[in-house]
Amino acid sequence: PRRRNRGPATEASGPAAMLCARAAPWYRVGMDFTNAPLPLLSGRVHEVGGPSAVAFALIRARQAGSPLFWIRPAWLGDQPLPDGLAGIIPPSAVIGVATATETDSLAAAEEALRDGAVPVVIVDITRPLSLREGRRLQLAAGAGRSTGLCLIAQGMGSNAAETRWHCAPLFDPESGDSTLMRWEITKNKKGTLG
């Protein structure tokens, strides 16, 4: 399979069908995602981008169990409100970590992943990671058997990431549901894209 960068699609096809909200109607905010097939390897770091990246990360955190670390630079203007996440994950399960710099965020993520005390560590990335930084996170996740999810902007992926996902809302006029999402894998070290 070759890599393709595609924009949001309105129709599911091929391997992407299992990741598309139309093919899998359980991808709705507020529903029980415990058994949703979200193929992320534990003990690895994955990247998620797009307008629905936070929902994707929180659904994965809910599947893995509580608690979760969410590491973000303190200077970012839009800080998460745990009560606003209650439709996906209990607010008491979210441990927020505000850091002064990107280096502090990466150091905190590395320590949390290596410790293994939490099953999922979410870290907001505000600049492209070097291969060295990405590899350090992968080694830490492997040592602690935790899953790392880096929330990234377009074009900020690291070569060290196990998978990279683009998550976007999906409009389906037939269902009338405004919470459908399309999850497309754009990088996968061990499988297909789509």
mmCIF file of C-alpha atoms in Angstrom:
data_model
loop_
_atom_site.group_PDB
_atom_site.id
_atom_site.type_symbol
_atom_site.label_atom_id
_atom_site.label_comp_id
_atom_site.label_asym_id
_atom_site.label_seq_id
_atom_site.Cartn_x
_atom_site.Cartn_y
_atom_site.Cartn_z
ATOM 1 C CA PRO A 1 0.000 0.000 0.000
ATOM 2 C CA ARG A 2 1.144 3.496 -0.705
ATOM 3 C CA ARG A 3 0.608 6.616 1.335
ATOM 4 C CA ARG A 4 -2.137 8.938 0.297
ATOM 5 C CA ASN A 5 -3.180 12.210 1.841
ATOM 6 C CA ARG A 6 -6.884 12.568 1.387
ATOM 7 C CA GLY A 7 -9.299 15.064 2.773
ATOM 8 C CA PRO A 8 -12.414 14.095 4.703
ATOM 9 C CA ALA A 9 -14.600 11.758 2.717
ATOM 10 C CA THR A 10 -18.321 11.324 2.831
ATOM 11 C CA GLU A 11 -18.360 7.644 1.872
ATOM 12 C CA ALA A 12 -16.499 4.752 3.493
ATOM 13 C CA SER A 13 -14.617 2.278 1.335
ATOM 14 C CA GLY A 14 -11.959 -0.402 1.700
ATOM 15 C CA PRO A 15 -10.025 -0.667 4.976
ATOM 16 C CA ALA A 16 -11.270 2.764 6.010
ATOM 17 C CA ALA A 17 -14.828 1.448 6.236
ATOM 18 C CA MET A 18 -14.220 0.059 9.705
ATOM 19 C CA LEU A 19 -13.012 3.468 10.842
ATOM 20 C CA CYS A 20 -15.818 5.478 9.316
ATOM 21 C CA ALA A 21 -18.787 6.600 11.343
ATOM 22 C CA ARG A 22 -21.184 5.637 8.560
ATOM 23 C CA ALA A 23 -19.954 2.039 8.589
ATOM 24 C CA ALA A 24 -19.784 1.947 12.381
ATOM 25 C CA PRO A 25 -22.684 3.948 13.881
ATOM 26 C CA TRP A 26 -21.292 3.637 17.418
ATOM 27 C CA TYR A 27 -18.827 6.483 16.825
ATOM 28 C CA ARG A 28 -21.046 9.029 18.503
ATOM 29 C CA VAL A 29 -20.196 11.308 21.404
ATOM 30 C CA GLY A 30 -21.895 10.224 24.619
ATOM 31 C CA MET A 31 -22.147 6.519 23.763
ATOM 32 C CA ASP A 32 -20.353 3.603 25.374
ATOM 33 C CA PHE A 33 -17.074 3.121 23.475
ATOM 34 C CA THR A 34 -15.757 0.285 25.632
ATOM 35 C CA ASN A 35 -15.890 -2.323 22.866
ATOM 36 C CA ALA A 36 -15.255 -0.074 19.854
ATOM 37 C CA PRO A 37 -12.440 -1.556 17.742
ATOM 38 C CA LEU A 38 -9.751 1.109 17.962
ATOM 39 C CA PRO A 39 -6.545 -0.660 16.900
ATOM 40 C CA LEU A 40 -3.868 1.168 18.861
ATOM 41 C CA LEU A 41 -0.957 -0.860 20.188
ATOM 42 C CA SER A 42 -0.296 -0.438 23.885
ATOM 43 C CA GLY A 43 3.256 0.422 24.813
ATOM 44 C CA ARG A 44 3.566 2.700 21.760
ATOM 45 C CA VAL A 45 3.079 6.388 20.949
ATOM 46 C CA HIS A 46 0.543 7.391 18.314
ATOM 47 C CA GLU A 47 -0.281 10.769 16.758
ATOM 48 C CA VAL A 48 -3.732 12.246 16.247
ATOM 49 C CA GLY A 49 -4.633 15.384 14.320
ATOM 50 C CA GLY A 50 -7.692 17.082 12.905
ATOM 51 C CA PRO A 51 -10.762 18.763 14.371
ATOM 52 C CA SER A 52 -11.928 15.609 16.231
ATOM 53 C CA ALA A 53 -8.515 14.606 17.617
ATOM 54 C CA VAL A 54 -9.457 15.279 21.235
ATOM 55 C CA ALA A 55 -12.569 13.085 20.990
ATOM 56 C CA PHE A 56 -10.473 10.271 19.471
ATOM 57 C CA ALA A 57 -7.914 10.516 22.295
ATOM 58 C CA LEU A 58 -10.580 10.551 25.001
ATOM 59 C CA ILE A 59 -12.384 7.553 23.510
ATOM 60 C CA ARG A 60 -9.097 5.624 23.558
ATOM 61 C CA ALA A 61 -8.506 6.714 27.152
ATOM 62 C CA ARG A 62 -11.958 5.482 28.142
ATOM 63 C CA GLN A 63 -11.280 2.103 26.548
ATOM 64 C CA ALA A 64 -7.971 1.757 28.387
ATOM 65 C CA GLY A 65 -9.425 2.638 31.790
ATOM 66 C CA SER A 66 -8.788 5.360 34.343
ATOM 67 C CA PRO A 67 -6.969 7.578 35.045
ATOM 68 C CA LEU A 68 -5.335 9.473 32.203
ATOM 69 C CA PHE A 69 -2.658 12.170 32.133
ATOM 70 C CA TRP A 70 -3.289 15.104 29.820
ATOM 71 C CA ILE A 71 -0.135 17.189 29.419
ATOM 72 C CA ARG A 72 -0.419 20.646 27.844
ATOM 73 C CA PRO A 73 1.640 23.820 27.794
ATOM 74 C CA ALA A 74 0.110 26.284 30.268
ATOM 75 C CA TRP A 75 0.283 29.101 27.726
ATOM 76 C CA LEU A 76 -2.240 27.432 25.376
ATOM 77 C CA GLY A 77 -5.434 29.455 25.564
ATOM 78 C CA ASP A 78 -7.942 26.618 25.348
ATOM 79 C CA GLN A 79 -7.504 24.451 28.420
ATOM 80 C CA PRO A 80 -9.807 21.423 28.783
ATOM 81 C CA LEU A 81 -12.658 21.608 31.271
ATOM 82 C CA PRO A 82 -13.053 18.155 32.852
ATOM 83 C CA ASP A 83 -16.819 18.572 33.354
ATOM 84 C CA GLY A 84 -17.139 19.146 29.604
ATOM 85 C CA LEU A 85 -15.570 15.736 28.972
ATOM 86 C CA ALA A 86 -18.129 13.880 31.099
ATOM 87 C CA GLY A 87 -19.943 12.474 28.042
ATOM 88 C CA ILE A 88 -16.858 10.399 27.206
ATOM 89 C CA ILE A 89 -14.754 10.004 30.351
ATOM 90 C CA PRO A 90 -15.427 10.760 34.040
ATOM 91 C CA PRO A 91 -13.954 14.146 35.024
ATOM 92 C CA SER A 92 -12.309 12.569 38.070
ATOM 93 C CA ALA A 93 -10.246 10.351 35.738
ATOM 94 C CA VAL A 94 -8.510 13.301 34.037
ATOM 95 C CA ILE A 95 -5.232 14.435 35.583
ATOM 96 C CA GLY A 96 -4.239 17.701 33.930
ATOM 97 C CA VAL A 97 -0.590 18.711 33.796
ATOM 98 C CA ALA A 98 0.251 22.288 32.760
ATOM 99 C CA THR A 99 3.866 22.844 31.717
ATOM 100 C CA ALA A 100 5.881 25.993 31.084
ATOM 101 C CA THR A 101 7.611 24.867 27.874
ATOM 102 C CA GLU A 102 7.434 22.216 25.165
ATOM 103 C CA THR A 103 10.548 20.613 26.634
ATOM 104 C CA ASP A 104 8.768 20.315 29.992
ATOM 105 C CA SER A 105 5.756 18.733 28.254
ATOM 106 C CA LEU A 106 7.948 16.127 26.582
ATOM 107 C CA ALA A 107 9.822 15.409 29.825
ATOM 108 C CA ALA A 108 6.547 14.994 31.742
ATOM 109 C CA ALA A 109 5.151 12.729 29.012
ATOM 110 C CA GLU A 110 8.300 10.623 28.993
ATOM 111 C CA GLU A 111 8.190 10.160 32.767
ATOM 112 C CA ALA A 112 4.462 9.352 32.804
ATOM 113 C CA LEU A 113 4.849 6.821 29.981
ATOM 114 C CA ARG A 114 7.888 5.182 31.555
ATOM 115 C CA ASP A 115 6.229 4.934 34.979
ATOM 116 C CA GLY A 116 3.233 3.041 33.596
ATOM 117 C CA ALA A 117 0.917 4.204 36.410
ATOM 118 C CA VAL A 118 -1.671 5.419 33.891
ATOM 119 C CA PRO A 119 -2.766 3.474 30.805
ATOM 120 C CA VAL A 120 -2.972 6.541 28.527
ATOM 121 C CA VAL A 121 -0.912 9.727 28.360
ATOM 122 C CA ILE A 122 -2.175 12.518 26.110
ATOM 123 C CA VAL A 123 0.272 15.286 25.247
ATOM 124 C CA ASP A 124 -0.415 18.395 23.178
ATOM 125 C CA ILE A 125 2.473 18.993 20.784
ATOM 126 C CA THR A 126 2.978 22.562 19.579
ATOM 127 C CA ARG A 127 6.000 22.053 17.322
ATOM 128 C CA PRO A 128 7.335 19.221 15.132
ATOM 129 C CA LEU A 129 9.180 16.570 17.143
ATOM 130 C CA SER A 130 12.669 15.501 16.194
ATOM 131 C CA LEU A 131 13.320 11.829 15.582
ATOM 132 C CA ARG A 132 15.265 11.732 18.859
ATOM 133 C CA GLU A 133 12.357 13.178 20.867
ATOM 134 C CA GLY A 134 9.864 10.844 19.225
ATOM 135 C CA ARG A 135 12.100 7.838 19.829
ATOM 136 C CA ARG A 136 12.536 8.735 23.509
ATOM 137 C CA LEU A 137 8.750 8.775 23.902
ATOM 138 C CA GLN A 138 8.489 5.383 22.151
ATOM 139 C CA LEU A 139 11.103 3.833 24.438
ATOM 140 C CA ALA A 140 9.352 5.244 27.516
ATOM 141 C CA ALA A 141 5.961 3.907 26.373
ATOM 142 C CA GLY A 142 7.479 0.488 25.756
ATOM 143 C CA ALA A 143 9.087 0.414 29.189
ATOM 144 C CA GLY A 144 5.893 1.419 31.015
ATOM 145 C CA ARG A 145 3.412 -0.405 28.744
ATOM 146 C CA SER A 146 1.361 2.819 28.473
ATOM 147 C CA THR A 147 -0.185 4.244 25.328
ATOM 148 C CA GLY A 148 0.922 7.721 24.321
ATOM 149 C CA LEU A 149 -1.284 9.966 22.189
ATOM 150 C CA CYS A 150 0.276 13.122 20.776
ATOM 151 C CA LEU A 151 -2.261 15.706 19.647
ATOM 152 C CA ILE A 152 -0.630 17.361 16.639
ATOM 153 C CA ALA A 153 -1.399 20.051 14.090
ATOM 154 C CA GLN A 154 -1.319 19.368 10.358
ATOM 155 C CA GLY A 155 2.213 18.561 9.141
ATOM 156 C CA MET A 156 3.760 18.134 12.590
ATOM 157 C CA GLY A 157 4.138 14.356 12.667
ATOM 158 C CA SER A 158 7.210 12.486 13.858
ATOM 159 C CA ASN A 159 8.797 9.585 12.004
ATOM 160 C CA ALA A 160 8.938 7.703 15.309
ATOM 161 C CA ALA A 161 5.123 7.522 15.684
ATOM 162 C CA GLU A 162 3.586 4.056 15.445
ATOM 163 C CA THR A 163 0.431 5.371 13.763
ATOM 164 C CA ARG A 164 -0.897 8.765 12.712
ATOM 165 C CA TRP A 165 -4.616 9.485 12.516
ATOM 166 C CA HIS A 166 -6.687 12.285 11.019
ATOM 167 C CA CYS A 167 -10.006 12.707 12.803
ATOM 168 C CA ALA A 168 -12.792 14.900 11.482
ATOM 169 C CA PRO A 169 -16.536 15.330 11.877
ATOM 170 C CA LEU A 170 -18.655 13.510 9.321
ATOM 171 C CA PHE A 171 -21.856 15.025 8.007
ATOM 172 C CA ASP A 172 -24.558 12.485 7.264
ATOM 173 C CA PRO A 173 -27.861 14.113 6.275
ATOM 174 C CA GLU A 174 -29.632 10.741 6.409
ATOM 175 C CA SER A 175 -29.000 10.137 10.106
ATOM 176 C CA GLY A 176 -29.449 13.679 11.393
ATOM 177 C CA ASP A 177 -26.709 12.935 13.936
ATOM 178 C CA SER A 178 -24.192 15.756 14.364
ATOM 179 C CA THR A 179 -21.673 13.731 16.398
ATOM 180 C CA LEU A 180 -20.461 11.290 13.729
ATOM 181 C CA MET A 181 -16.698 11.146 13.176
ATOM 182 C CA ARG A 182 -14.406 9.816 10.470
ATOM 183 C CA TRP A 183 -11.095 8.387 11.677
ATOM 184 C CA GLU A 184 -8.540 7.927 8.915
ATOM 185 C CA ILE A 185 -5.133 6.379 9.455
ATOM 186 C CA THR A 186 -2.457 8.230 7.467
ATOM 187 C CA LYS A 187 0.623 6.454 8.829
ATOM 188 C CA ASN A 188 0.931 2.898 10.066
ATOM 189 C CA LYS A 189 4.227 1.141 10.683
ATOM 190 C CA LYS A 190 2.593 -2.284 10.801
ATOM 191 C CA GLY A 191 -0.309 -2.264 8.377
ATOM 192 C CA THR A 192 -2.424 -0.582 5.745
ATOM 193 C CA LEU A 193 -3.599 2.981 5.368
ATOM 194 C CA GLY A 194 -7.049 4.327 4.691
#
